[in-house]
Coordinates of C-alpha atoms and ligand atoms in Angstrom, one line a residue:
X1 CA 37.0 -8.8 -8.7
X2 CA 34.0 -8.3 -6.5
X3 CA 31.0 -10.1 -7.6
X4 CA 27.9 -8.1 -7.3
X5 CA 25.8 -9.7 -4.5
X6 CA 22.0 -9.5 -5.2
X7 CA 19.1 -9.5 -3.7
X8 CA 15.6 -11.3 -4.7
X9 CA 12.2 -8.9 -3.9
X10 CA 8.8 -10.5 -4.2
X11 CA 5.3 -8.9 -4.2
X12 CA 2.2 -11.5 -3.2
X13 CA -1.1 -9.9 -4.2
X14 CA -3.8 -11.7 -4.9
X15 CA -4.4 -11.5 -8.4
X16 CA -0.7 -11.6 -9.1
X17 CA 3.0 -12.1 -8.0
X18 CA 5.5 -9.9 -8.8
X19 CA 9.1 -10.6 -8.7
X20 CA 12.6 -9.0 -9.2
X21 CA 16.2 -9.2 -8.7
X22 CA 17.6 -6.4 -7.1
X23 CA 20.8 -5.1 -7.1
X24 CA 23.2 -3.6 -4.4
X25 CA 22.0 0.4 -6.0
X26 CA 18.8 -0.8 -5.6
X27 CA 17.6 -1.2 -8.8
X28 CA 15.7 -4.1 -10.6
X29 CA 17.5 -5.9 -12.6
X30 CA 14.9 -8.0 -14.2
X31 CA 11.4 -8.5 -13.4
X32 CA 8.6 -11.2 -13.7
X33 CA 5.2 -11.8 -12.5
X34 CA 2.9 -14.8 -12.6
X35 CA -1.0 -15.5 -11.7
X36 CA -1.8 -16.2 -8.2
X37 CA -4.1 -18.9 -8.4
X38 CA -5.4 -19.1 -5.2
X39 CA -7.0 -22.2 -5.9
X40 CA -4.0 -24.2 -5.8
X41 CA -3.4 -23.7 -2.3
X42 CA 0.0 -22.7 -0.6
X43 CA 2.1 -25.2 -1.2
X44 CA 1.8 -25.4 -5.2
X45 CA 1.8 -21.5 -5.3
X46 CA 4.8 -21.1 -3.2
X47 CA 6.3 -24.0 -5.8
X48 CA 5.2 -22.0 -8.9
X49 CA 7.2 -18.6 -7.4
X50 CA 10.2 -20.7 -6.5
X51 CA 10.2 -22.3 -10.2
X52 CA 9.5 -18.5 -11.2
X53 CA 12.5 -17.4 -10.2
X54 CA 14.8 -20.1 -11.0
X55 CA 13.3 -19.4 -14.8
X56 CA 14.3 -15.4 -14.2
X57 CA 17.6 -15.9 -12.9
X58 CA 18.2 -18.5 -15.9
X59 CA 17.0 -16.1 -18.2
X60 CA 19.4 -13.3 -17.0
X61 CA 22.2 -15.1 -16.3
X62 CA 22.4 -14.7 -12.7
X63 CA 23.9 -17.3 -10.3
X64 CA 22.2 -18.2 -7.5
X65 CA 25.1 -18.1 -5.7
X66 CA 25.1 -14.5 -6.4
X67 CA 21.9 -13.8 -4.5
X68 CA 22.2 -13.1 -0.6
X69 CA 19.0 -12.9 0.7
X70 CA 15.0 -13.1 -0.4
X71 CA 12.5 -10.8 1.0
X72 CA 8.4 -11.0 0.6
X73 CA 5.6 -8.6 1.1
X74 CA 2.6 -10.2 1.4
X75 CA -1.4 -9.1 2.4
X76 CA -2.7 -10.1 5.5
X77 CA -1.5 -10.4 8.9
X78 CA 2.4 -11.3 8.9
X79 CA 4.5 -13.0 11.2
X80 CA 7.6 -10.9 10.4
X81 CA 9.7 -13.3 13.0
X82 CA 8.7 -16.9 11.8
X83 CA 7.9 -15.4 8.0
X84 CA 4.3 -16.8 8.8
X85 CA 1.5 -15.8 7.4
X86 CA -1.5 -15.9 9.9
X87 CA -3.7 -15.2 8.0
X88 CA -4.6 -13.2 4.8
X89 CA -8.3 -13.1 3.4
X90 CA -7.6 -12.2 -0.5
X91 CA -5.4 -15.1 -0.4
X92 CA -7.1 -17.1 1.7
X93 CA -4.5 -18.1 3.9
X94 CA -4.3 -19.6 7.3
X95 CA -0.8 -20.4 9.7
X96 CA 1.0 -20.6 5.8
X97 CA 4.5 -21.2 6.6
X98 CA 5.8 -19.0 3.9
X99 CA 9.3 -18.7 4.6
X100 CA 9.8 -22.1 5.7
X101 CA 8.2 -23.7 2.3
X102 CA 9.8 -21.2 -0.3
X103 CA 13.2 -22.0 2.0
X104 CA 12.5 -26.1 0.6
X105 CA 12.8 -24.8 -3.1
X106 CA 15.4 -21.9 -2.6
X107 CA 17.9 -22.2 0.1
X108 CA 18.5 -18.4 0.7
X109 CA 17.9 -16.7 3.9
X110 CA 14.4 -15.0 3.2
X111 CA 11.9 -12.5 5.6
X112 CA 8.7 -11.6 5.3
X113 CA 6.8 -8.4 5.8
X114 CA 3.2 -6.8 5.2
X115 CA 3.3 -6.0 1.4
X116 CA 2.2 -2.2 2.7
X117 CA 5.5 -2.2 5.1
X118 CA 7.4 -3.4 2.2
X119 CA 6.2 -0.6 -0.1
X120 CA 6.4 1.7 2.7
X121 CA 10.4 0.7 2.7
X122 CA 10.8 1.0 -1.1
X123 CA 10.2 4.4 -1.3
X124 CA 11.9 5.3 1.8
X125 CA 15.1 3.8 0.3
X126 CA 14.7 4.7 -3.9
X127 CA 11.4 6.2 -4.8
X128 CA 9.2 9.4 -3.3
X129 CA 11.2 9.7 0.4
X130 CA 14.4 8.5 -0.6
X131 CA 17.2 9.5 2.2
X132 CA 14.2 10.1 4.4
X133 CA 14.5 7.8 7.6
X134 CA 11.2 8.6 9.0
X135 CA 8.1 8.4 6.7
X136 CA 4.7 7.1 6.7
X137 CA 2.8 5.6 3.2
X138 CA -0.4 5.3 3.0
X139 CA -2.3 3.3 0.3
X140 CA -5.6 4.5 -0.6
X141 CA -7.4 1.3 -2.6
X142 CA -10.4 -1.0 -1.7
X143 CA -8.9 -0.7 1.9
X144 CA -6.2 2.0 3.3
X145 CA -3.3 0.8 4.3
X146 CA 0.5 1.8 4.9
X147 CA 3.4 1.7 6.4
X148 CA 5.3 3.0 8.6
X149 CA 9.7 3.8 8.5
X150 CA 11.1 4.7 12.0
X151 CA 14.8 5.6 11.5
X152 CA 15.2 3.5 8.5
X153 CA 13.7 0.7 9.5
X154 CA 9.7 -0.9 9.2
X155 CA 8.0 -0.6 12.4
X156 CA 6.8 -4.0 12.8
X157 CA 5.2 -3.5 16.8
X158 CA 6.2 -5.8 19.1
X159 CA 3.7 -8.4 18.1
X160 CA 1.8 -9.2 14.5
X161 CA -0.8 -7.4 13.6
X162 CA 0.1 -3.7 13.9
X163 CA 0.3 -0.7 12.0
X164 CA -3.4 -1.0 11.2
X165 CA -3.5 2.4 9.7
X166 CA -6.9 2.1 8.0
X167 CA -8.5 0.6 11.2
X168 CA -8.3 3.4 13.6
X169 CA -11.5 5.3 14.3
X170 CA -12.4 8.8 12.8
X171 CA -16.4 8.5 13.4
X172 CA -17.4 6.5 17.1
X173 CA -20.5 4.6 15.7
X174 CA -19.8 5.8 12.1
X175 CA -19.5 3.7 8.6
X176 CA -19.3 0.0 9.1
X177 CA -15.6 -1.0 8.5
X178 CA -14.9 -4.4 6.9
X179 CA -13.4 -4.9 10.4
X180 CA -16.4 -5.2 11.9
X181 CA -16.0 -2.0 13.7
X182 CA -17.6 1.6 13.0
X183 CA -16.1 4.9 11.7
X184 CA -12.6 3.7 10.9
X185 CA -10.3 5.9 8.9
X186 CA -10.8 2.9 5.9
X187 CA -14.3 3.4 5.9
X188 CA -13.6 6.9 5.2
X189 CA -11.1 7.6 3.6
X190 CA -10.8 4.6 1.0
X191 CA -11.8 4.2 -2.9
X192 CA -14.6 1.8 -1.7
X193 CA -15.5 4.8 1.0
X194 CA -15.6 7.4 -2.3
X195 CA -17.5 5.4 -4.7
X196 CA -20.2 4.8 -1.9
X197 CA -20.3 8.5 -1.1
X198 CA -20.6 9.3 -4.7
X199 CA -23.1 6.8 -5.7
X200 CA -24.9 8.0 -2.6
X201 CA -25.2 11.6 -3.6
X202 CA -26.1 10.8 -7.2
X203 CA -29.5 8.7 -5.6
X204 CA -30.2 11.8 -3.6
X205 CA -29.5 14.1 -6.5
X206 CA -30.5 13.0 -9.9
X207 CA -29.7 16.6 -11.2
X208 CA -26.1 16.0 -10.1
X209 CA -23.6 15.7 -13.2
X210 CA -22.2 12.8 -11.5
X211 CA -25.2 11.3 -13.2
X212 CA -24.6 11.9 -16.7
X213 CA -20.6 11.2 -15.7
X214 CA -21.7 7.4 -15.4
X215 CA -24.6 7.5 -18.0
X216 CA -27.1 6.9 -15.5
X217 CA -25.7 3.6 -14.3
X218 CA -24.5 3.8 -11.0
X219 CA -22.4 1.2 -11.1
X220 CA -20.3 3.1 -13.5
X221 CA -19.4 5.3 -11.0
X222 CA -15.4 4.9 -10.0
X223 CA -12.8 6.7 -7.7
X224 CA -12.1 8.7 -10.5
X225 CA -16.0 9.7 -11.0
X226 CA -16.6 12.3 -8.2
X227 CA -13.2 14.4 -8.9
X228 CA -14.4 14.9 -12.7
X229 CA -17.6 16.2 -11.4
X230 CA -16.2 18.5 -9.1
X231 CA -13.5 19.6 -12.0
X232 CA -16.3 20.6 -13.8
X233 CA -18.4 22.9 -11.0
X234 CA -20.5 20.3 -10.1
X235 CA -21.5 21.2 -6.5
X236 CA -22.4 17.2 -5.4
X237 CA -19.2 16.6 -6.7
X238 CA -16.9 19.7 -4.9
X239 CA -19.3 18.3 -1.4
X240 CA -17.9 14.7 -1.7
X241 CA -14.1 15.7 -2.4
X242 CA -14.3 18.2 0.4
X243 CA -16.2 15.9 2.7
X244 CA -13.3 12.9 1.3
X245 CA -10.5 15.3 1.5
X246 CA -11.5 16.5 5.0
X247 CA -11.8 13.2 6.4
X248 CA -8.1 12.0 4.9
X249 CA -6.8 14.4 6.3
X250 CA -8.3 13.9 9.9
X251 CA -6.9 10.5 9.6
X252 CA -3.4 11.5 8.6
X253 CA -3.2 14.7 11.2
X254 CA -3.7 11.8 13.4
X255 CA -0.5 9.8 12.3
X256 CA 1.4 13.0 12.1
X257 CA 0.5 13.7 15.7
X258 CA 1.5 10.2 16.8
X259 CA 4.6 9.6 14.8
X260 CA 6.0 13.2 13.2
X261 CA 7.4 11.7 10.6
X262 CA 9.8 13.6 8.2
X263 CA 7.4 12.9 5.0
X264 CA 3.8 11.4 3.9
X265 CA 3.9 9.4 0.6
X266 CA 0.1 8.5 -0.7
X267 CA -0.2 5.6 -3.2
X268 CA -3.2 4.0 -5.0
X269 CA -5.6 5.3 -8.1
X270 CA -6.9 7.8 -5.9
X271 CA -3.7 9.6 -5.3
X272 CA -2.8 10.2 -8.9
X273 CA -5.5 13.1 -8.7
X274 CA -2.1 14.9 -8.1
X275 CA -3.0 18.8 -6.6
X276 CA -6.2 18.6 -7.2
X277 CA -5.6 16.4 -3.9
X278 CA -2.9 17.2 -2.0
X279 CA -2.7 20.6 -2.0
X280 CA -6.1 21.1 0.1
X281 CA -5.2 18.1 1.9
X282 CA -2.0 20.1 3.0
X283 CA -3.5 23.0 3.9
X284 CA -6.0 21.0 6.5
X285 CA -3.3 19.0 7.6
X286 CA -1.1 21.9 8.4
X287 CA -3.9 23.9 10.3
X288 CA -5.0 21.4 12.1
X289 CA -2.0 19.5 13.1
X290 CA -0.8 19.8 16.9
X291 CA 1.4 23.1 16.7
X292 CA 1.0 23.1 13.5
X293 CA 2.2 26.3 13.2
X294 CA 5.1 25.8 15.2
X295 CA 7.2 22.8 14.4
X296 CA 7.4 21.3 11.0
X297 CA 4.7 19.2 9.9
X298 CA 5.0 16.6 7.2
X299 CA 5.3 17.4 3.8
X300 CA 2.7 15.4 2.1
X301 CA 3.1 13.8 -1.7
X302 CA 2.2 11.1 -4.0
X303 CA 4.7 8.1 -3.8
X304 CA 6.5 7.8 -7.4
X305 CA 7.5 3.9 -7.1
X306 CA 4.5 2.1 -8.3
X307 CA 4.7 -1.8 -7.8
X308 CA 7.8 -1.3 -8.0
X309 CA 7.8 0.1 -4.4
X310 CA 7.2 -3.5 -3.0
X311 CA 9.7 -5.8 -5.0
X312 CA 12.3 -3.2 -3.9
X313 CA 11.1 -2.7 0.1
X314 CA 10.6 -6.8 -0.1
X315 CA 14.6 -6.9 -1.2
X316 CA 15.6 -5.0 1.8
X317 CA 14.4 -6.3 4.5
Ligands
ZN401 ZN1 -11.8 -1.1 10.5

């Protein structure tokens, strides 16, 4: 009899690490997630995962021997050759030879990826673009990221430190990006971007529901804040979602227009505003798109994965 063959996924953010065995229909198995404690530098946290998930296998009964391969998404800038990470801010992490020190504690062949790639891969292989080969994800959180699948595969670029989605300018001299450059589609189109529209709007209009939506306390105000008001008539609020929307979808007309891919996933808080997002967002993508009206254009929807997305991308690559 065949044994199945698994493989191990594992998510790095920087509050916590998620972890799951995967198996060969590419479903998790069994899950687990610990702190990061970024205090405790790399070498201790890389110790803590590996003990992590000895303790899961133990606790499922899976051999190690059964395992083939472990795969990692982490934040930052990725190595995806050496599986090192060059650096990543949240974690803050310099030249941390992940591969080679979680390869001391478990002797498996393991890769490493961008955590966005690696989401980006989950749901091109079992969650909102499964059986598509070419697909873009974007993440819309405190930064935009994504990822991008070319014929099945992540596009890594020939070098670290590509597929900066968020970090391509929409506005010359525009918003200050964390990236120390002006306009990008991050500053933009991002939760941070939204909440500092909105707060914005509700200095300049006091009269503005978005107001009474936060109780007067402006630091109330959340992602979620400016697409209440404008569910309710509020006209500050329909402005900042049409202004947000319009810019999104500037940004993605100019991935479609560079890579035509099959399908669009969005993921993050702000795209569980469902329609009341994406259908505009459509619309302006499709109109504007080059020959739009000619060759398909992207269908655009909400990635259904979760964080599940990453454990499962991390297992495949
Ligand atoms: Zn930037």
């Amino acid at each position: 009899m065949n044994e199945v063959k698994y493989k191990i996924g594992i998510d790095i953010g920087g509050t916590n690490i998620k972890m799951g065995v995967v198996n060969d229909k590419n479903e998790i198995i069994a899950k687990k997630s610990i702190k990061t404690d970024v205090k405790l530098g790399y070498i201790k946290i890389i110790k803590n995962m590996a003990n992590a998930i000895k303790e899961l296998l133990y606790l499922h009964k899976i051999d190690l021997n059964n395992c083939i391969s472990i795969g990692i998404g982490c934040p930052g800038t990725v190595n995806f050759k050496t599986g090192e990470i060059l650096f990543a801010a949240n974690l803050l992490w310099e030249g941390v030879p992940l591969a080679e020190e979680l390869k001391k504690n478990i002797d498996l062949p393991i890769k490493v990826s961008n955590d966005a790639n690696c989401a980006a891969l989950g749901e091109a292989i079992a969650g909102g673009a499964k059986g598509v080969h070419n697909m873009v994800l974007i993440t819309l959180g405190t930064g935009v990221g994504g990822g991008v699948i070319i014929d099945g595969k992540i596009y890594e670029g020939g070098s670290p430190g590509g597929v900066e989605l968020g970090h391509t300018v929409l506005v010359v001299d525009g918003e200050q990006c964390t990236c120390g450059r002006k306009g990008c589609f991050e500053a933009y189109a991002s939760a941070t971007a939204l909440i500092r529209d909105t707060k914005r709007a509700a200095e300049k209009n006091p009269n503005s529901l978005i107001n009474e939506l936060c109780s007067k306390n402006l630091s109330k105000i959340n992602g979620l804040t400016p697409f209440e008001a404008a569910r309710l008539g509020d006209e500050e609020g329909i402005a900042i979602i049409d202004r947000y929307i319009m810019h999104l979808a500037e940004g993605i007309i100019d991935i479609v227009n560079i890579f035509r891919p099959e399908k669009i996933l969005l993921s993050g808080g702000i795209a569980n505003q469902g329609d009341a997002l994406i259908e505009p967002l459509k619309k302006y993508v499709k109109k504007y798109t080059f020959a739009g009206d000619k060759i398909h254009v992207a269908d655009i929807k909400q990635a259904t994965l979760g964080n599940d997305a990453g454990i499962i991308g991390a297992a495949n690559l």
